[in-house]
Amino acid sequence: MKIMRMLSILAVGLLMAACGGKGADSVEQKIKSGSELTQSDYTEMIEYCGKFAEQAQSIQDKINSLPAADPSQGTLTDEMASLSEKYPFLSTFSNKLANVSKEEIGEKNVELINKYAPLMWFTAPEWAAIPSDTTNVEGFIQDMPSTDSAGVISTGDGVAVENK
C-alpha cells in the first residue's frame, strides 16, 4: 500500500512538472516560428523569468553578504549556474520581454512586469516602473583617498545630499 501511495505521489509530481514546462515550451516554439503571441503567452514568459529572478536574487543576496574572499562564494556561484540550467528559455524570453511595448502585452502584464522589475536578475523593458529610494537625493558624497598631492579631492562618508 505504501508503495502504491509513493508511486501515485511520484506520478502526480512528474505530471505537474511536465505541465509546468509545457506552457513555456509552447511559447518558446511560437517565438521561434514568429507566431503572434497572446497576452497569456506574455504572462507565461513574465512568470517564467520572474520565478528565475526571485530564486537568483536569493542566491545573489547570499553572495553579496559574504566577505570578498569567502570560499563559499564558489558554491553559491555554482548554485547560480545550476539554477540557470533549470531555465532553458530564459534568454529567449528575456530578449522578447526587453523589447515589448505596454500595448502589446496588456495592462495586467504591465503590472506583472512592474512586480518583478526591481529584481536584479529580471530583464525589464525600459518603460518598467522600478521604485527608487533616492527620490529626494541630489547626489552622493563619495569616499575618497586620504592622500591627494594637488589638494583637489575632498573626503566624505557616502552621505546622501538631499534636494531642498
mmCIF file of C-alpha atoms in Angstrom:
data_model
loop_
_atom_site.group_PDB
_atom_site.id
_atom_site.type_symbol
_atom_site.label_atom_id
_atom_site.label_comp_id
_atom_site.label_asym_id
_atom_site.label_seq_id
_atom_site.Cartn_x
_atom_site.Cartn_y
_atom_site.Cartn_z
ATOM 1 C CA MET A 1 0.000 0.000 0.000
ATOM 2 C CA LYS A 2 2.834 2.390 0.835
ATOM 3 C CA ILE A 3 4.481 1.631 -2.484
ATOM 4 C CA MET A 4 1.274 2.493 -4.374
ATOM 5 C CA ARG A 5 0.959 5.742 -2.447
ATOM 6 C CA MET A 6 4.588 6.671 -3.201
ATOM 7 C CA LEU A 7 4.168 5.796 -6.887
ATOM 8 C CA SER A 8 0.990 7.853 -7.168
ATOM 9 C CA ILE A 9 2.655 10.845 -5.460
ATOM 10 C CA LEU A 10 5.614 10.492 -7.813
ATOM 11 C CA ALA A 11 3.302 10.265 -10.831
ATOM 12 C CA VAL A 12 1.409 13.400 -9.781
ATOM 13 C CA GLY A 13 4.692 15.229 -9.229
ATOM 14 C CA LEU A 14 6.004 14.251 -12.657
ATOM 15 C CA LEU A 15 2.730 15.221 -14.284
ATOM 16 C CA MET A 16 2.789 18.644 -12.633
ATOM 17 C CA ALA A 17 6.389 19.197 -13.661
ATOM 18 C CA ALA A 18 5.625 18.189 -17.234
ATOM 19 C CA CYS A 19 2.615 20.502 -17.426
ATOM 20 C CA GLY A 20 4.531 23.402 -15.915
ATOM 21 C CA GLY A 21 7.252 23.251 -18.557
ATOM 22 C CA LYS A 22 4.872 22.608 -21.458
ATOM 23 C CA GLY A 23 3.498 26.154 -21.420
ATOM 24 C CA ALA A 24 6.973 27.672 -21.573
ATOM 25 C CA ASP A 25 7.996 25.212 -24.302
ATOM 26 C CA SER A 26 4.930 26.124 -26.351
ATOM 27 C CA VAL A 27 5.632 29.862 -26.014
ATOM 28 C CA GLU A 28 9.262 29.341 -26.980
ATOM 29 C CA GLN A 29 8.173 27.476 -30.116
ATOM 30 C CA LYS A 30 5.813 30.345 -31.007
ATOM 31 C CA ILE A 31 8.654 32.851 -30.660
ATOM 32 C CA LYS A 32 10.999 30.773 -32.821
ATOM 33 C CA SER A 33 8.357 30.304 -35.511
ATOM 34 C CA GLY A 34 7.463 34.005 -35.483
ATOM 35 C CA SER A 35 3.846 33.363 -34.493
ATOM 36 C CA GLU A 36 1.809 36.107 -32.879
ATOM 37 C CA LEU A 37 1.902 35.948 -29.088
ATOM 38 C CA THR A 38 -1.180 36.291 -26.913
ATOM 39 C CA GLN A 39 -1.375 38.067 -23.578
ATOM 40 C CA SER A 40 -1.391 34.665 -21.847
ATOM 41 C CA ASP A 41 1.867 33.845 -23.675
ATOM 42 C CA TYR A 42 3.379 37.040 -22.296
ATOM 43 C CA THR A 43 2.092 36.135 -18.832
ATOM 44 C CA GLU A 44 3.818 32.751 -19.143
ATOM 45 C CA MET A 45 7.102 34.435 -20.129
ATOM 46 C CA ILE A 46 6.924 37.032 -17.359
ATOM 47 C CA GLU A 47 6.153 34.417 -14.696
ATOM 48 C CA TYR A 48 8.931 32.153 -16.003
ATOM 49 C CA CYS A 49 11.534 34.933 -15.912
ATOM 50 C CA GLY A 50 10.130 36.253 -12.627
ATOM 51 C CA LYS A 51 10.454 32.888 -10.879
ATOM 52 C CA PHE A 52 14.042 32.643 -12.043
ATOM 53 C CA ALA A 53 14.740 36.215 -10.896
ATOM 54 C CA GLU A 54 13.310 35.564 -7.423
ATOM 55 C CA GLN A 55 15.415 32.444 -6.943
ATOM 56 C CA ALA A 56 18.518 34.095 -8.399
ATOM 57 C CA GLN A 57 18.007 37.165 -6.196
ATOM 58 C CA SER A 58 18.025 34.922 -3.130
ATOM 59 C CA ILE A 59 21.375 33.459 -4.185
ATOM 60 C CA GLN A 60 22.713 36.907 -5.117
ATOM 61 C CA ASP A 61 21.765 38.284 -1.698
ATOM 62 C CA LYS A 62 23.786 35.485 -0.079
ATOM 63 C CA ILE A 63 26.752 36.256 -2.323
ATOM 64 C CA ASN A 64 26.518 39.976 -1.561
ATOM 65 C CA SER A 65 26.519 39.365 2.173
ATOM 66 C CA LEU A 66 29.796 37.422 2.087
ATOM 67 C CA PRO A 67 33.253 38.958 2.502
ATOM 68 C CA ALA A 68 35.170 39.346 -0.775
ATOM 69 C CA ALA A 69 37.466 36.320 -0.356
ATOM 70 C CA ASP A 70 34.955 33.946 1.251
ATOM 71 C CA PRO A 71 35.373 30.410 -0.162
ATOM 72 C CA SER A 72 31.616 29.760 -0.101
ATOM 73 C CA GLN A 73 31.204 32.237 -2.982
ATOM 74 C CA GLY A 74 32.269 29.446 -5.340
ATOM 75 C CA THR A 75 29.500 27.195 -4.061
ATOM 76 C CA LEU A 76 26.932 29.948 -4.491
ATOM 77 C CA THR A 77 28.216 30.716 -7.977
ATOM 78 C CA ASP A 78 27.803 27.023 -8.850
ATOM 79 C CA GLU A 79 24.290 27.166 -7.395
ATOM 80 C CA MET A 80 23.528 30.135 -9.657
ATOM 81 C CA ALA A 81 24.824 28.245 -12.706
ATOM 82 C CA SER A 82 22.722 25.238 -11.759
ATOM 83 C CA LEU A 83 19.670 27.462 -11.447
ATOM 84 C CA SER A 84 20.298 28.892 -14.918
ATOM 85 C CA GLU A 85 20.314 25.380 -16.364
ATOM 86 C CA LYS A 86 16.817 24.812 -14.948
ATOM 87 C CA TYR A 87 15.513 27.717 -17.055
ATOM 88 C CA PRO A 88 16.497 26.898 -20.666
ATOM 89 C CA PHE A 89 14.186 29.517 -22.227
ATOM 90 C CA LEU A 90 15.399 32.393 -20.064
ATOM 91 C CA SER A 91 17.478 34.075 -22.750
ATOM 92 C CA THR A 92 14.747 33.849 -25.387
ATOM 93 C CA PHE A 93 12.054 35.145 -23.044
ATOM 94 C CA SER A 94 14.230 37.908 -21.568
ATOM 95 C CA ASN A 95 15.140 39.205 -25.023
ATOM 96 C CA LYS A 96 11.491 39.206 -26.078
ATOM 97 C CA LEU A 97 10.309 40.955 -22.904
ATOM 98 C CA ALA A 98 13.060 43.582 -23.046
ATOM 99 C CA ASN A 99 11.657 44.860 -26.350
ATOM 100 C CA VAL A 100 7.916 44.576 -25.776
ATOM 101 C CA SER A 101 5.535 47.548 -25.620
ATOM 102 C CA LYS A 102 2.912 48.147 -22.954
ATOM 103 C CA GLU A 103 0.156 47.969 -25.548
ATOM 104 C CA GLU A 104 1.398 44.637 -26.864
ATOM 105 C CA ILE A 105 1.305 42.831 -23.523
ATOM 106 C CA GLY A 106 -1.724 44.433 -21.894
ATOM 107 C CA GLU A 107 -2.385 46.194 -18.605
ATOM 108 C CA LYS A 108 -2.279 43.126 -16.342
ATOM 109 C CA ASN A 109 1.084 42.052 -17.728
ATOM 110 C CA VAL A 110 2.437 45.584 -17.276
ATOM 111 C CA GLU A 111 1.602 45.239 -13.569
ATOM 112 C CA LEU A 112 3.285 41.831 -13.521
ATOM 113 C CA ILE A 113 6.443 43.197 -15.133
ATOM 114 C CA ASN A 114 6.498 46.061 -12.631
ATOM 115 C CA LYS A 115 6.278 43.479 -9.837
ATOM 116 C CA TYR A 116 9.469 41.747 -10.990
ATOM 117 C CA ALA A 117 11.300 44.789 -12.440
ATOM 118 C CA PRO A 118 13.156 45.695 -9.207
ATOM 119 C CA LEU A 119 14.835 42.275 -9.116
ATOM 120 C CA MET A 120 18.424 42.303 -10.321
ATOM 121 C CA TRP A 121 18.056 39.173 -12.439
ATOM 122 C CA PHE A 122 14.854 40.226 -14.231
ATOM 123 C CA THR A 123 15.310 41.897 -17.615
ATOM 124 C CA ALA A 124 12.605 44.538 -17.744
ATOM 125 C CA PRO A 125 11.736 46.816 -20.660
ATOM 126 C CA GLU A 126 12.788 50.467 -20.442
ATOM 127 C CA TRP A 127 9.271 51.594 -19.578
ATOM 128 C CA ALA A 128 9.007 49.373 -16.475
ATOM 129 C CA ALA A 129 8.423 51.164 -13.178
ATOM 130 C CA ILE A 130 11.354 50.440 -10.910
ATOM 131 C CA PRO A 131 10.908 52.050 -7.482
ATOM 132 C CA SER A 132 13.765 54.117 -6.166
ATOM 133 C CA ASP A 133 14.518 55.246 -2.647
ATOM 134 C CA THR A 134 16.511 58.234 -3.904
ATOM 135 C CA THR A 135 13.662 60.492 -4.986
ATOM 136 C CA ASN A 136 14.849 63.478 -2.929
ATOM 137 C CA VAL A 137 18.556 62.890 -3.350
ATOM 138 C CA GLU A 138 20.526 65.480 -5.281
ATOM 139 C CA GLY A 139 23.773 63.473 -5.178
ATOM 140 C CA PHE A 140 26.129 61.450 -3.016
ATOM 141 C CA ILE A 141 29.349 62.332 -1.255
ATOM 142 C CA GLN A 142 31.774 59.563 -2.148
ATOM 143 C CA ASP A 143 34.610 58.236 -0.013
ATOM 144 C CA MET A 144 37.859 59.485 -1.470
ATOM 145 C CA PRO A 145 41.508 58.574 -0.920
ATOM 146 C CA SER A 146 43.118 60.174 2.115
ATOM 147 C CA THR A 147 46.144 61.367 0.150
ATOM 148 C CA ASP A 148 45.913 63.943 -2.584
ATOM 149 C CA SER A 149 49.010 65.811 -3.717
ATOM 150 C CA ALA A 150 47.025 68.509 -5.529
ATOM 151 C CA GLY A 151 44.581 69.141 -2.677
ATOM 152 C CA VAL A 152 41.616 68.778 -5.023
ATOM 153 C CA ILE A 153 39.942 65.681 -3.626
ATOM 154 C CA SER A 154 37.642 66.104 -0.646
ATOM 155 C CA THR A 155 36.632 63.375 1.736
ATOM 156 C CA GLY A 156 33.176 62.126 2.598
ATOM 157 C CA ASP A 157 31.343 59.239 4.156
ATOM 158 C CA GLY A 158 28.950 58.302 1.349
ATOM 159 C CA VAL A 159 26.273 60.607 2.750
ATOM 160 C CA ALA A 160 23.246 61.426 0.603
ATOM 161 C CA VAL A 161 22.792 65.114 -0.145
ATOM 162 C CA GLU A 162 19.093 65.922 -0.177
ATOM 163 C CA ASN A 163 17.477 68.336 -2.548
ATOM 164 C CA LYS A 164 15.695 71.016 -0.508
#
